[in-house]
Amino acid sequence: MLINTLTPEDQLYQEVIQHIQNHSKLVLAFSGGLDSTVLLDILHTINTQTQSNTYNISTPFTLRAIHIHHGLNYYSNHWAKHCFKECKKRNIPFNLIYAHYNKKNNQGGIEATARQIRYQKLFENIYKQETLLTAQHLNDQAETFLLALKRGSGPKGLSGMQKKTFFSKYQLLLRPFLQCTKEQIQLYAKKKKLIWITDNSNSNTRFDRNFLRLQIMPILKNRWPGINHTISRSAQLCAEQETLLDELLQQELKSLYHTDQSLLLKPLIHMSIQKRQALIRRWLTNFNIQMPSYDKLNHIWNNIILSKKDSTPIMVLNKENLLRRFQNRLYIIPKSTQTLLNDIIIPWNNFKKRITLPNNLGTLTSIKSSNIKSYLLDEKKNHIKKIILLPNNFWQSNYINKKILTLSLVRSPNKQEKISIRFKYLQNSNIRIIGKVHSKKIKKIWQELKIPPWIRNNTPLLFYNNKLISALGIFTTQDGNITNKSKVAGIFWLQKTIK
């Protein structure tokens, strides 16, 4: 039988070292409370002794701390100053980030909303290749599990927090204390004589987590001393079950994806309730949509998916996104797409200059024919090409991966033609698009091309004088056709992927 001879202090160091191996740029979410203060001190101690290899860490690392100032507490300014001083005396770079809390967006309570804002602000201020660390511990995990149980959560919610969580391809969160107890952390802090702040709201049992911590957990621990460890094990089993389901459903979910990331609905009709709900949940999760409740999933199925064929059902998912159905497919779209842009006309007098579109629709840039690769011109595709490469020096340093680029190839305007971008074309006027023999009304063209209504209303229309040249990214008209005598202009539309 192996006997664990590590002291509680050694166990803390061991957990932290195991987590940060191979991570060279660390950022600590530093509240100034007991838990994050201990993690700050341990990271600093490891970092200062890396060269002597006292702690056998393979990768040297840099460390900085971020404190989120919510302004919700009378002592918020005092806490920020305290955090700054604790970092300064350890020579750790410190960033203070202010977060605005709006009561109107308080959908899940103060705790949940503040937590959501905090993580949003943290990841907005994390650079590429940096790893975020937080100081949640075993006791926190038990509370999280019980709160999820109270809400009636399934295996996903009961999985609790994970040691390693990817918020995006480049944004990683580590929780090195998740298998450590609050008591271990307290012992370390007292031994090192650390100074930390105590949030006075932690004693307010009006908040569910405080109620659990102060009134329920002591009773459970008195009856079952190892309750935190057993709850953590249950959470891990739930997480493993969810991982297994992800693997089993991965290929089937992939087959339900349309090229525009919408969800095909017909195959769901013949599935069991449990299977289709699991697939819809995973589709929503892939868009970083919060896991919907059982009731909300039933609403999606009965009132959105099964609504009348000629209806246009809409469901609010959160403060930013809507759920819509179109031609037997389910879409997640920004709320901003509901704003009508019919009266907007944007002059493009300087065709060489990049213009910014309204409603967060992206930017337009034109380039000369000499900069366009000849292979991009393909009349069978209506002069439209989605590409991933751009001319040199096109990308800006703040490039966001969740965007797509569309190239529309049209004839260059002559000197007498004034260029503009609009979002409305007369419904009764006929136009002929490249690749089609007959002229048709634009509404009919949208329908034939199966373009959803919200995309029609938010697609920039390129005009030369009052002639429609192109619905950028979708079609080009005969008036914009490239002939042997005309020069070629390429219009790049850089836009978000979610449609």
XYZ file of C-alpha atoms in Angstrom:
499
model
C 0.000 0.000 0.000
C 1.390 3.380 -1.062
C 1.356 6.082 1.585
C 1.077 9.707 0.518
C 3.926 11.480 2.325
C 3.340 14.857 0.682
C 2.406 17.713 2.996
C -0.708 19.788 2.142
C 1.654 22.525 0.942
C 3.564 20.111 -1.297
C 0.287 18.831 -2.753
C -0.690 22.379 -3.762
C 2.649 22.916 -5.483
C 2.418 19.553 -7.210
C -1.077 20.265 -8.584
C -0.033 23.685 -9.896
C 3.149 22.368 -11.529
C 1.278 19.518 -13.236
C -1.195 21.993 -14.716
C 1.219 24.662 -15.966
C 3.775 22.347 -17.594
C 4.225 23.340 -21.262
C 2.376 26.644 -20.777
C 4.809 29.520 -21.138
C 2.478 32.522 -20.817
C 0.209 32.520 -17.775
C -2.486 34.992 -16.752
C -4.060 34.766 -13.298
C -7.620 35.944 -12.645
C -6.804 37.700 -9.380
C -9.702 38.744 -7.149
C -7.518 39.334 -4.093
C -9.438 36.715 -2.098
C -7.856 33.824 -0.224
C -7.841 31.290 -3.077
C -6.390 33.471 -5.841
C -3.876 35.017 -3.398
C -2.506 31.553 -2.582
C -2.322 30.678 -6.280
C -0.561 33.985 -6.985
C 2.017 33.265 -4.277
C 2.643 29.689 -5.456
C 3.052 30.765 -9.097
C 5.429 33.526 -8.045
C 7.480 31.137 -5.898
C 7.741 28.566 -8.702
C 8.632 31.260 -11.231
C 11.407 32.799 -9.128
C 12.989 29.391 -8.555
C 12.639 28.031 -12.091
C 16.294 28.556 -12.969
C 17.440 26.549 -9.939
C 14.931 23.861 -11.027
C 13.763 23.438 -7.442
C 10.274 22.445 -8.595
C 11.277 20.413 -11.661
C 9.285 22.466 -14.150
C 10.216 21.930 -17.793
C 8.962 25.198 -19.289
C 9.881 28.659 -17.919
C 6.854 30.937 -17.905
C 5.822 34.562 -17.724
C 3.054 35.624 -15.352
C 0.681 38.571 -15.187
C -2.502 39.165 -13.191
C -5.881 40.628 -14.164
C -8.379 42.047 -11.682
C -11.956 42.646 -12.841
C -13.515 45.721 -11.211
C -17.305 45.200 -11.245
C -18.090 48.226 -9.130
C -20.869 46.269 -7.414
C -19.458 46.566 -3.911
C -18.688 49.604 -1.765
C -15.154 48.268 -1.282
C -14.445 47.608 -4.979
C -11.829 50.377 -5.226
C -10.119 49.131 -2.064
C -9.944 45.592 -3.483
C -8.393 46.866 -6.723
C -5.703 48.782 -4.790
C -4.992 45.737 -2.623
C -4.522 43.516 -5.706
C -2.185 46.070 -7.266
C -0.028 46.166 -4.099
C 0.134 42.356 -3.836
C 1.335 42.121 -7.441
C 3.747 45.040 -7.097
C 5.589 43.540 -4.135
C 6.088 40.351 -6.153
C 7.032 42.287 -9.313
C 4.113 40.744 -11.248
C 2.531 42.824 -14.064
C -1.000 43.865 -13.089
C -3.976 44.836 -15.247
C -7.127 46.430 -13.866
C -10.179 45.923 -16.085
C -13.472 47.719 -15.453
C -16.663 45.783 -16.180
C -20.040 47.480 -16.550
C -22.901 45.654 -14.874
C -26.316 46.377 -16.364
C -29.309 45.325 -14.272
C -31.432 45.115 -17.432
C -29.309 42.134 -18.573
C -29.638 40.399 -15.213
C -31.347 37.284 -16.574
C -29.810 34.638 -14.313
C -29.324 36.644 -11.113
C -26.501 38.904 -9.969
C -24.079 36.020 -9.335
C -24.498 34.377 -12.739
C -24.519 37.664 -14.671
C -21.428 39.015 -12.892
C -19.625 35.712 -13.501
C -20.511 35.810 -17.205
C -19.296 39.404 -17.528
C -16.111 38.551 -15.617
C -15.155 35.700 -17.951
C -16.052 37.774 -20.998
C -13.753 40.573 -19.843
C -10.983 38.157 -18.927
C -10.914 36.517 -22.345
C -11.201 39.852 -24.114
C -7.903 40.736 -22.459
C -6.086 37.443 -23.050
C -3.605 37.419 -25.909
C -2.928 34.527 -28.257
C -0.882 31.724 -26.639
C -1.682 33.000 -23.137
C -3.351 30.615 -20.663
C -5.840 31.805 -18.057
C -5.714 30.384 -14.518
C -8.455 30.575 -11.883
C -8.386 29.317 -8.280
C -11.604 27.296 -7.871
C -11.109 24.317 -5.541
C -12.779 21.070 -4.489
C -15.293 22.791 -2.199
C -16.333 25.095 -5.054
C -16.852 22.043 -7.269
C -19.201 20.462 -4.696
C -21.232 23.679 -4.480
C -21.415 23.945 -8.274
C -22.675 20.359 -8.514
C -25.403 20.901 -5.909
C -26.511 24.159 -7.551
C -26.836 22.346 -10.881
C -28.785 19.583 -9.141
C -31.127 22.210 -7.691
C -31.755 23.554 -11.219
C -32.614 20.075 -12.499
C -29.556 19.895 -14.774
C -28.631 16.795 -16.748
C -25.182 15.169 -17.051
C -23.713 18.196 -18.822
C -24.628 20.603 -16.023
C -23.713 18.084 -13.332
C -20.237 17.741 -14.853
C -19.361 20.889 -12.963
C -16.038 22.581 -13.657
C -13.186 20.896 -15.494
C -9.465 21.174 -14.824
C -8.963 22.264 -18.431
C -11.558 24.138 -20.489
C -11.234 25.514 -24.024
C -13.375 28.606 -24.582
C -12.166 28.826 -28.182
C -9.402 27.378 -30.328
C -6.845 29.688 -28.729
C -8.381 30.414 -25.302
C -7.597 27.902 -22.563
C -8.622 28.027 -18.907
C -6.818 25.946 -16.243
C -8.047 25.299 -12.693
C -5.033 23.840 -10.841
C -6.731 23.779 -7.390
C -9.779 21.770 -8.449
C -8.630 18.648 -6.571
C -7.427 20.659 -3.552
C -9.556 21.444 -0.511
C -10.313 24.828 0.983
C -8.604 23.639 4.169
C -5.320 23.002 2.316
C -5.432 26.504 0.874
C -6.168 28.042 4.276
C -3.239 26.186 5.875
C -0.878 27.465 3.193
C -2.074 31.067 3.584
C -1.649 31.007 7.364
C 1.795 29.397 7.178
C 2.994 31.984 4.651
C 1.244 34.798 6.533
C -0.444 36.002 3.368
C -2.784 38.973 3.274
C -6.073 38.679 1.418
C -9.428 40.423 1.206
C -12.757 39.043 2.364
C -15.818 39.881 0.321
C -18.446 41.033 2.829
C -21.189 39.712 0.548
C -19.911 36.137 1.130
C -21.919 36.049 4.377
C -25.186 36.963 2.658
C -27.233 33.748 2.459
C -29.639 35.410 0.039
C -27.231 34.174 -2.611
C -27.645 30.456 -3.311
C -23.945 29.605 -3.241
C -23.463 31.312 0.117
C -26.518 29.513 1.486
C -25.048 26.173 0.449
C -21.588 27.005 1.781
C -22.689 28.363 5.157
C -25.786 26.339 6.039
C -25.929 23.120 3.993
C -22.342 21.975 3.435
C -21.361 21.997 7.154
C -24.247 19.607 7.891
C -23.305 17.314 4.998
C -19.611 17.311 5.940
C -20.420 16.577 9.575
C -22.417 13.528 8.500
C -20.119 12.498 5.600
C -16.616 14.023 5.989
C -15.564 12.954 2.497
C -18.640 14.414 0.752
C -16.658 16.912 -1.336
C -14.518 14.136 -2.834
C -17.497 11.903 -3.597
C -19.395 14.779 -5.231
C -16.304 15.573 -7.309
C -16.180 11.930 -8.414
C -19.850 12.053 -9.466
C -19.182 15.228 -11.420
C -16.264 13.526 -13.174
C -18.439 10.516 -14.076
C -21.045 12.870 -15.583
C -18.298 14.613 -17.569
C -17.041 11.265 -18.885
C -20.582 10.306 -19.922
C -20.934 13.583 -21.820
C -17.577 13.038 -23.527
C -18.698 9.565 -24.604
C -21.975 10.975 -25.981
C -20.015 13.628 -27.872
C -17.937 10.901 -29.517
C -20.947 8.726 -30.370
C -22.961 11.613 -31.819
C -20.119 13.471 -33.538
C -20.506 11.938 -37.007
C -24.301 12.125 -36.966
C -24.223 15.768 -35.888
C -21.733 16.487 -38.661
C -24.139 14.961 -41.194
C -26.880 17.370 -40.016
C -24.759 20.446 -40.704
C -25.471 22.424 -43.853
C -22.577 24.254 -45.515
C -23.699 27.505 -43.832
C -23.631 25.817 -40.364
C -27.419 25.649 -40.111
C -29.015 22.431 -38.806
C -30.971 20.141 -41.133
C -34.327 19.343 -39.536
C -35.891 16.509 -41.567
C -33.660 13.731 -40.175
C -34.572 14.777 -36.604
C -38.247 13.906 -37.164
C -37.573 10.163 -37.108
C -35.310 10.190 -34.037
C -36.198 9.572 -30.414
C -36.823 12.625 -28.237
C -33.652 11.952 -26.253
C -31.430 11.699 -29.317
C -32.717 14.764 -31.128
C -32.493 16.865 -27.947
C -28.900 15.746 -27.462
C -28.076 16.719 -31.065
C -29.792 20.120 -30.847
C -27.970 20.825 -27.563
C -24.611 20.042 -29.123
C -25.363 22.141 -32.190
C -26.183 25.127 -29.973
C -23.078 24.542 -27.843
C -20.882 24.736 -30.949
C -22.022 28.368 -31.279
C -21.182 29.058 -27.617
C -24.885 29.259 -26.783
C -25.633 28.469 -23.145
C -27.053 24.984 -22.655
C -30.864 25.299 -22.949
C -33.183 23.899 -20.287
C -35.479 20.933 -20.899
C -38.481 23.272 -21.248
C -36.649 25.504 -23.706
C -35.693 22.499 -25.855
C -39.348 21.442 -25.959
C -40.283 24.994 -26.980
C -37.715 24.909 -29.804
C -39.135 21.636 -31.078
C -42.846 22.411 -30.766
C -42.953 26.130 -31.565
C -39.997 26.656 -33.901
C -39.236 23.413 -35.711
C -42.823 22.077 -35.918
C -44.490 25.434 -36.626
C -46.506 25.902 -39.831
C -44.524 25.752 -43.048
C -45.451 29.303 -44.099
C -44.732 30.830 -40.673
C -41.554 32.680 -39.671
C -40.977 31.598 -36.046
C -38.330 33.458 -34.026
C -36.965 32.647 -30.560
C -34.674 34.807 -28.442
C -31.677 32.727 -27.313
C -29.828 35.454 -25.408
C -29.200 39.191 -25.589
C -27.224 38.804 -28.835
C -28.725 35.908 -30.822
C -32.003 34.641 -32.225
C -33.117 31.206 -33.391
C -34.945 31.024 -36.730
C -36.201 28.358 -39.093
C -35.967 28.614 -42.866
C -36.606 25.881 -45.455
C -36.299 22.998 -43.011
C -33.119 24.312 -41.486
C -32.452 25.901 -38.096
C -30.319 29.046 -37.906
C -28.645 31.060 -35.168
C -28.559 34.705 -36.207
C -27.557 38.004 -34.551
C -30.375 40.173 -33.225
C -28.942 43.029 -35.263
C -30.178 41.344 -38.471
C -33.718 42.405 -37.542
C -32.826 46.076 -38.048
C -34.110 47.382 -41.386
C -31.530 49.221 -43.492
C -33.843 50.167 -46.372
C -33.168 53.906 -46.213
C -29.386 53.699 -45.983
C -27.297 54.785 -48.982
C -23.508 54.831 -48.592
C -21.647 56.817 -51.287
C -18.402 55.146 -52.337
C -16.817 58.104 -54.045
C -13.277 56.911 -53.477
C -13.418 53.356 -54.788
C -9.927 52.651 -53.456
C -10.945 53.394 -49.873
C -12.248 50.729 -47.507
C -15.734 51.380 -46.146
C -17.370 50.113 -42.971
C -20.910 48.785 -43.273
C -23.652 49.565 -40.727
C -25.167 47.078 -38.319
C -21.832 45.370 -37.676
C -21.929 43.805 -41.149
C -18.206 44.117 -41.780
C -16.096 46.015 -44.309
C -15.852 46.360 -48.078
C -12.609 46.793 -49.984
C -12.078 47.035 -53.747
C -8.933 45.980 -55.558
C -7.756 46.475 -59.141
C -7.777 43.761 -61.741
C -3.985 43.553 -61.656
C -4.167 42.246 -58.080
C -6.738 39.550 -58.808
C -5.578 36.042 -59.637
C -7.064 34.985 -62.962
C -8.264 31.646 -61.614
C -10.751 33.379 -59.341
C -12.867 34.406 -62.318
C -15.463 31.699 -62.925
C -18.639 32.677 -64.778
C -20.387 29.455 -63.764
C -20.263 30.627 -60.163
C -21.787 34.012 -60.958
C -18.490 35.813 -60.345
C -18.707 35.009 -56.639
C -15.948 33.224 -54.749
C -15.460 32.487 -51.046
C -11.755 32.454 -50.348
C -9.359 32.266 -47.427
C -6.371 34.053 -48.969
C -6.025 37.791 -49.409
C -3.608 40.137 -51.176
C -0.498 41.006 -49.179
C -0.954 43.493 -46.316
C -4.746 43.128 -46.384
C -5.193 41.590 -42.945
C -5.088 43.861 -39.943
C -3.372 42.799 -36.730
C -6.681 42.352 -34.904
C -7.928 39.684 -37.313
C -10.717 37.594 -35.775
C -10.958 33.974 -36.908
C -14.764 33.834 -36.846
C -15.114 35.754 -40.078
C -15.411 34.845 -43.731
C -14.342 36.670 -46.808
C -16.349 36.832 -50.025
C -14.991 38.106 -53.335
C -17.349 39.497 -55.989
C -15.884 40.174 -59.420
C -17.581 42.913 -61.466
C -16.733 45.304 -64.260
C -15.012 48.472 -63.125
C -17.182 51.618 -63.127
C -16.619 54.241 -65.794
C -15.904 57.862 -64.939
C -19.542 58.937 -65.299
C -20.884 56.326 -62.885
C -21.312 57.122 -59.203
C -20.770 54.188 -56.856
C -22.948 53.512 -53.815
C -23.925 50.747 -51.426
C -27.587 50.235 -50.605
C -29.718 47.587 -48.936
C -32.957 47.889 -50.868
C -33.933 47.344 -54.495
C -37.341 48.120 -55.987
C -39.405 44.949 -55.705
C -41.299 45.554 -58.964
C -38.199 46.069 -61.132
C -36.833 43.156 -63.119
C -33.144 42.273 -63.202
C -31.142 39.603 -64.972
C -28.311 37.912 -63.149
C -25.309 36.267 -64.767
C -25.946 32.642 -65.649
C -29.703 33.147 -66.160
C -31.543 33.676 -69.454
C -34.572 35.622 -68.218
C -35.056 38.734 -66.107
C -36.937 38.370 -62.856
C -38.022 40.389 -59.864
C -35.447 40.407 -57.073
C -37.815 38.685 -54.642
C -38.069 35.741 -57.032
C -34.272 35.635 -57.394
C -33.799 35.559 -53.616
C -36.290 32.694 -53.378
C -34.704 30.671 -56.187
C -31.273 31.058 -54.633
C -32.776 30.024 -51.253
C -31.460 33.100 -49.469
C -32.977 33.517 -45.959
C -34.934 36.767 -45.380
C -32.489 38.151 -42.784
C -29.580 37.774 -45.223
C -31.541 39.501 -47.994
C -32.090 42.508 -45.738
C -28.432 42.660 -44.701
C -26.659 42.037 -47.992
C -24.867 45.126 -49.381
C -26.059 45.967 -52.903
C -23.483 47.569 -55.209
C -24.916 50.278 -57.475
C -23.387 52.246 -60.350
C -25.686 55.268 -60.547
C -29.112 53.602 -60.191
C -28.123 50.299 -61.780
C -27.805 47.279 -59.520
C -24.425 45.685 -60.232
C -24.135 43.004 -57.566
C -25.663 41.622 -54.388
C -22.216 41.192 -52.903
C -21.315 37.636 -52.081
C -24.476 36.258 -53.728
C -24.989 37.276 -57.366
C -23.874 39.712 -60.058
C -26.279 41.242 -62.579
C -25.822 41.477 -66.318
C -25.090 45.210 -65.840
C -22.045 44.203 -63.807
C -20.860 41.530 -66.233
C -17.191 41.514 -67.234
C -16.554 41.719 -70.978
C -13.365 41.590 -73.007
C -13.340 45.385 -73.169
C -14.067 46.096 -69.491
C -11.632 46.213 -66.623
C -12.190 43.964 -63.617
C -12.880 45.143 -60.072
C -12.847 42.822 -57.099
C -15.002 43.629 -54.055
C -13.955 41.915 -50.826
C -16.611 41.676 -48.145
C -15.186 40.686 -44.759
C -18.061 39.576 -42.575
C -18.975 37.459 -39.566
C -19.703 33.789 -40.109
C -22.921 33.490 -38.062
C -25.855 33.955 -40.413
